[in-house]
Coordinates of N, CA and C in Angstrom, one line a residue:
M791 N 26.4 -16.6 -11.0 CA 25.5 -15.3 -11.2 C 26.3 -13.4 -11.3
N792 N 25.6 -13.0 -12.9 CA 26.2 -11.9 -13.6 C 25.8 -10.7 -11.8
K793 N 27.0 -9.8 -12.7 CA 26.9 -8.4 -11.4 C 25.1 -8.0 -12.2
K794 N 25.1 -7.7 -12.3 CA 23.5 -7.0 -13.1 C 22.7 -7.9 -12.4
M795 N 22.5 -9.4 -12.2 CA 22.0 -10.4 -11.4 C 21.5 -10.2 -10.4
K796 N 22.7 -10.5 -9.7 CA 22.9 -9.8 -8.4 C 22.6 -8.7 -7.4
S797 N 22.6 -7.9 -9.2 CA 21.9 -6.4 -8.2 C 20.7 -6.9 -8.0
E798 N 19.9 -7.0 -9.1 CA 18.2 -7.5 -8.3 C 18.1 -8.1 -7.5
F799 N 18.6 -9.2 -7.6 CA 17.8 -9.9 -6.4 C 18.6 -9.8 -5.0
I800 N 19.4 -8.1 -5.1 CA 20.1 -7.5 -3.6 C 18.8 -7.0 -3.5
E801 N 18.1 -6.0 -4.5 CA 17.2 -5.4 -4.2 C 15.9 -5.8 -3.5
L802 N 15.7 -7.7 -4.7 CA 14.5 -7.9 -3.9 C 14.5 -8.4 -2.8
Y803 N 15.3 -8.6 -2.0 CA 16.0 -9.1 -1.0 C 15.7 -8.1 -0.3
K804 N 15.9 -6.4 -0.6 CA 15.5 -5.9 0.1 C 14.0 -5.7 0.5
M805 N 13.4 -6.3 -0.4 CA 12.0 -5.7 -0.4 C 11.7 -6.8 0.7
V806 N 12.1 -8.2 1.1 CA 12.1 -9.1 1.8 C 12.3 -8.3 3.3
L807 N 13.3 -7.5 4.1 CA 13.0 -6.7 5.1 C 12.7 -5.3 4.8
A808 N 12.2 -5.2 3.7 CA 11.1 -3.7 4.1 C 10.7 -3.4 5.3
D809 N 9.7 -4.3 6.0 CA 9.1 -4.6 6.7 C 9.3 -4.9 8.0
G810 N 10.9 -5.5 8.0 CA 11.1 -5.8 9.3 C 10.7 -6.8 10.0
D811 N 10.0 -7.7 9.3 CA 9.6 -9.3 9.0 C 10.1 -9.9 8.2
V812 N 10.7 -10.8 8.3 CA 11.4 -12.1 7.7 C 11.1 -12.9 7.1
A813 N 9.3 -13.0 6.6 CA 8.8 -14.2 6.5 C 9.0 -14.8 5.8
P814 N 9.0 -16.5 6.2 CA 8.8 -17.1 5.3 C 8.1 -17.4 3.4
E815 N 6.9 -16.8 3.6 CA 6.2 -16.8 2.5 C 6.6 -16.0 1.6
E816 N 7.8 -14.5 2.3 CA 8.9 -13.8 2.1 C 10.3 -14.8 0.7
M817 N 10.5 -15.7 1.4 CA 11.5 -15.9 1.8 C 11.9 -16.6 0.3
E818 N 10.4 -17.6 0.3 CA 9.6 -18.7 -1.2 C 9.4 -17.6 -2.2
V819 N 8.8 -16.6 -2.0 CA 8.6 -16.1 -3.0 C 10.2 -15.2 -3.9
L820 N 10.5 -15.2 -2.8 CA 12.2 -14.8 -3.8 C 12.9 -16.3 -4.8
Y821 N 13.1 -17.3 -3.4 CA 13.8 -18.1 -4.3 C 12.4 -19.0 -5.3
R822 N 11.7 -18.4 -5.0 CA 10.4 -19.1 -6.7 C 11.1 -18.5 -7.5
I823 N 10.7 -17.1 -8.1 CA 11.8 -16.0 -8.4 C 12.5 -16.1 -9.0
G824 N 13.6 -16.9 -8.2 CA 15.4 -16.9 -8.4 C 15.5 -18.0 -9.3
T825 N 14.7 -18.9 -8.8 CA 14.9 -20.4 -9.8 C 14.2 -20.4 -11.1
K826 N 12.6 -20.0 -10.9 CA 11.8 -19.9 -12.0 C 12.0 -18.8 -13.3
E827 N 12.5 -17.7 -12.8 CA 12.5 -16.6 -13.6 C 14.2 -16.1 -13.5
Y828 N 14.9 -16.1 -13.3 CA 16.3 -16.0 -13.4 C 17.2 -17.3 -13.8
N829 N 16.1 -18.5 -13.7 CA 17.3 -19.5 -13.3 C 18.5 -20.4 -13.0
V830 N 18.1 -19.7 -11.7 CA 19.6 -19.5 -10.7 C 19.3 -20.9 -9.9
S831 N 20.4 -21.4 -8.7 CA 20.0 -22.3 -8.2 C 20.1 -21.5 -6.9
L832 N 19.3 -22.2 -5.7 CA 18.8 -22.1 -4.7 C 20.0 -21.6 -3.5
E833 N 21.7 -22.5 -4.0 CA 22.9 -21.9 -3.4 C 23.0 -19.8 -4.3
E834 N 23.2 -20.3 -5.4 CA 23.9 -19.1 -5.8 C 22.7 -17.5 -5.4
I835 N 21.5 -17.6 -5.2 CA 20.8 -16.6 -4.6 C 21.2 -16.7 -3.1
N836 N 21.9 -17.6 -2.5 CA 22.3 -18.0 -1.0 C 23.7 -16.7 -1.2
V837 N 24.5 -16.9 -1.7 CA 25.5 -17.0 -1.9 C 25.1 -15.1 -2.3
A838 N 24.7 -14.6 -3.0 CA 23.7 -13.2 -3.8 C 24.1 -12.9 -2.1
I839 N 22.8 -13.1 -1.9 CA 22.4 -12.5 -0.5 C 23.5 -12.8 0.8
R840 N 24.2 -13.2 0.6 CA 25.1 -13.5 1.9 C 26.0 -12.4 0.9
D841 N 26.7 -12.6 0.0 CA 27.9 -11.8 -0.3 C 27.3 -10.3 -1.1
A842 N 26.7 -9.7 -0.8 CA 26.0 -8.9 -0.7 C 26.6 -7.5 -1.9
D843 N 28.1 -7.2 -1.6 CA 28.4 -6.3 -2.1 C 28.5 -6.0 -3.6
T844 N 27.2 -5.0 -4.0 CA 27.3 -5.2 -5.3 C 27.0 -3.6 -5.3
T845 N 27.2 -3.3 -7.3 CA 26.2 -2.0 -7.1 C 25.0 -2.4 -7.8
F846 N 23.7 -1.1 -7.4 CA 22.0 -1.7 -7.7 C 22.6 -0.7 -9.4
F847 N 22.1 -2.1 -10.3 CA 22.6 -1.6 -12.1 C 21.1 -1.1 -12.4
I848 N 20.4 -0.1 -13.1 CA 18.8 0.3 -13.3 C 18.7 -0.6 -14.3
P849 N 17.3 -1.5 -14.4 CA 17.3 -1.6 -15.5 C 17.5 -1.3 -17.0
E850 N 17.4 -2.2 -17.7 CA 17.9 -0.7 -19.0 C 16.6 -0.3 -19.4
T851 N 15.3 -1.9 -19.6 CA 14.7 -1.3 -20.3 C 13.4 -1.2 -20.1
L852 N 11.7 -0.7 -20.2 CA 10.7 -0.3 -19.3 C 10.4 -2.6 -18.9
D853 N 10.8 -2.8 -19.7 CA 10.3 -3.6 -19.9 C 11.2 -4.9 -18.5
G854 N 12.3 -4.2 -18.6 CA 13.3 -4.3 -16.6 C 12.6 -4.2 -16.1
K855 N 12.3 -3.1 -16.0 CA 11.6 -2.4 -15.4 C 10.4 -2.7 -14.3
V856 N 9.5 -2.9 -15.5 CA 8.2 -3.4 -14.9 C 8.2 -5.2 -14.5
R857 N 9.7 -5.6 -14.5 CA 10.1 -7.3 -13.9 C 10.1 -7.1 -13.0
L858 N 11.7 -5.4 -12.7 CA 11.4 -5.9 -10.9 C 10.6 -4.8 -10.3
L859 N 9.6 -4.0 -10.2 CA 8.7 -4.0 -9.7 C 8.2 -4.9 -9.6
Y860 N 7.5 -5.5 -10.5 CA 6.5 -7.2 -10.2 C 7.1 -8.0 -9.7
H861 N 8.5 -8.4 -9.3 CA 8.5 -9.2 -8.3 C 8.7 -8.5 -7.5
L862 N 9.5 -7.4 -7.3 CA 9.5 -6.6 -6.3 C 7.8 -6.8 -5.4
A863 N 6.9 -6.4 -5.9 CA 5.7 -6.5 -5.5 C 5.3 -8.0 -5.1
E864 N 5.1 -9.0 -5.7 CA 4.9 -10.0 -5.5 C 5.6 -10.6 -3.6
I865 N 6.9 -10.5 -3.4 CA 7.5 -10.4 -2.3 C 6.9 -9.6 -1.2
A866 N 6.8 -8.4 -2.1 CA 4.9 -7.8 -0.6 C 4.2 -8.0 -0.2
W867 N 3.5 -8.7 -1.6 CA 2.0 -9.3 -1.2 C 2.2 -11.1 -0.3
A868 N 4.1 -11.4 -0.2 CA 3.9 -12.6 0.5 C 3.3 -13.1 1.8
D869 N 3.8 -12.8 2.5 CA 2.6 -12.3 3.8 C 1.1 -12.1 3.4
G870 N 0.6 -11.8 2.6 CA -1.0 -10.8 2.6 C -1.0 -10.7 3.2
K871 N -0.1 -8.9 3.5 CA -0.6 -8.3 3.9 C 0.5 -6.7 3.3
I872 N 0.6 -5.6 3.1 CA 1.1 -4.5 2.4 C 1.3 -3.3 3.8
E873 N 2.8 -3.8 3.6 CA 2.9 -2.3 5.0 C 3.7 -0.9 4.1
E874 N 3.1 -0.2 5.1 CA 4.0 1.0 4.5 C 5.2 1.6 3.7
S875 N 5.7 0.4 4.3 CA 7.4 0.3 4.5 C 8.0 -0.4 3.2
E876 N 6.9 -0.9 2.6 CA 7.0 -1.8 1.7 C 6.3 -0.6 0.2
K877 N 5.6 -0.1 -0.1 CA 5.1 1.0 -0.4 C 5.9 1.6 -0.8
T878 N 6.8 2.2 0.2 CA 7.7 3.1 0.5 C 8.9 2.8 -0.9
L879 N 9.3 1.1 -0.2 CA 9.9 1.1 -0.8 C 9.8 0.7 -2.8
L880 N 8.7 0.4 -3.1 CA 8.2 0.3 -4.4 C 8.4 2.2 -5.0
K881 N 7.9 3.1 -4.1 CA 8.1 4.1 -4.9 C 9.3 4.8 -4.9
R882 N 10.3 4.3 -4.3 CA 11.5 4.5 -4.1 C 11.9 4.6 -5.4
Y883 N 11.5 2.5 -6.1 CA 11.9 2.3 -7.2 C 11.6 3.1 -8.6
T884 N 10.5 3.1 -8.8 CA 9.4 3.9 -9.1 C 10.3 4.9 -9.5
D885 N 10.8 5.7 -8.4 CA 11.7 7.0 -8.9 C 13.0 6.5 -9.2
L886 N 14.2 6.1 -9.0 CA 14.8 5.2 -9.4 C 14.8 5.2 -10.9
F887 N 13.8 4.3 -11.4 CA 14.0 4.2 -13.1 C 13.2 5.1 -13.2
G888 N 13.0 5.9 -13.3 CA 12.7 7.4 -13.7 C 10.9 7.9 -14.3
F889 N 10.4 7.2 -13.4 CA 9.0 7.3 -14.1 C 8.0 8.7 -13.0
I890 N 7.8 9.5 -13.7 CA 7.1 10.7 -13.8 C 6.3 11.2 -12.3
E891 N 7.0 11.1 -11.7 CA 7.1 11.7 -10.9 C 5.5 12.1 -9.4
E892 N 4.4 12.7 -10.2 CA 3.2 12.4 -10.5 C 2.9 10.5 -10.6
N893 N 2.9 10.2 -11.3 CA 2.2 8.5 -11.5 C 2.8 7.8 -10.7
Q894 N 4.0 7.7 -9.8 CA 4.8 7.1 -9.5 C 3.6 6.2 -8.1
D895 N 2.8 7.1 -7.9 CA 1.9 6.4 -6.4 C 0.8 5.8 -7.4
A896 N 0.7 6.4 -8.2 CA -0.5 5.6 -8.7 C 0.1 3.8 -9.8
L897 N 1.0 4.2 -10.1 CA 2.1 3.4 -11.1 C 2.5 1.5 -9.5
V898 N 2.5 2.3 -8.2 CA 3.2 1.1 -7.2 C 1.2 0.9 -7.1
D899 N 0.3 1.6 -6.6 CA -0.2 0.9 -6.1 C -1.3 -0.1 -7.3
Y900 N -1.2 0.5 -8.7 CA -1.9 -0.3 -9.7 C -0.5 -1.6 -10.1
M901 N 0.6 -1.4 -9.1 CA 1.3 -3.0 -9.6 C 1.4 -4.2 -8.0
L902 N 1.5 -3.3 -7.2 CA 0.5 -4.4 -6.2 C -1.0 -4.6 -6.3
E903 N -1.9 -3.9 -7.3 CA -3.5 -4.6 -7.7 C -3.3 -5.6 -8.7
Q904 N -1.8 -5.5 -9.3 CA -2.5 -6.4 -10.4 C -1.6 -7.9 -9.8
V905 N -0.6 -7.5 -8.9 CA 0.2 -8.7 -8.1 C -1.5 -9.3 -7.3
K906 N -1.9 -8.6 -6.4 CA -2.7 -9.1 -6.1 C -3.8 -10.0 -6.4
E907 N -4.5 -9.3 -7.7 CA -5.2 -10.2 -8.8 C -4.8 -11.2 -9.6
K908 N -3.0 -11.8 -9.4 CA -2.6 -12.1 -10.3 C -2.5 -12.9 -11.6
V909 N -2.3 -11.4 -12.2 CA -2.1 -11.1 -13.4 C -0.5 -11.4 -14.0
D910 N -0.4 -11.7 -14.8 CA 0.9 -12.3 -15.4 C 1.7 -11.2 -15.6
L911 N 2.7 -11.1 -15.3 CA 3.6 -10.5 -16.2 C 4.0 -9.3 -17.7
Q912 N 3.9 -10.1 -18.2 CA 3.5 -10.0 -20.3 C 2.1 -9.3 -19.9
S913 N 0.9 -9.7 -19.0 CA -0.4 -8.5 -19.5 C 0.5 -7.5 -19.2
I914 N 0.8 -7.9 -17.5 CA 1.0 -5.9 -17.2 C 2.4 -5.0 -18.3
I915 N 3.1 -5.8 -18.7 CA 4.3 -5.5 -19.8 C 2.9 -4.6 -21.0
N916 N 2.7 -5.3 -21.7 CA 1.8 -4.9 -22.3 C 0.9 -3.8 -22.6
Q917 N 0.1 -3.7 -20.9 CA -0.7 -2.4 -20.4 C 0.5 -1.1 -20.6
L918 N 1.2 -1.2 -19.9 CA 2.1 -0.3 -19.4 C 2.9 0.1 -21.1
K919 N 2.8 -0.5 -21.5 CA 3.6 0.2 -23.1 C 2.7 1.0 -24.3

């Protein structure tokens, strides 16, 4: 797993930890994202989490930023509820990614709603362009 991918997995894992409860459903979503979207093995994911000494790389493109926000929202919804700590973490990423401050809360709410409604990632990317 390259450094940028490892960085993203650590950020996704932070969402699993955000509410203080590591729900099995959240880990299942993390593993699904890893194996299906990133084409990495379960062992590579486990190693990335275990050996978390890495630097966070901000995605360079809008698509990359939206993709990471989408996957974070998927993990947040995995246990069927959204905690304030999860929303706060999502907002932190919108800030890190350079989204306009006035739009950050709306973007977080939008992303959470789209994931809840099971809107596919590409549709969201297209809507935000």
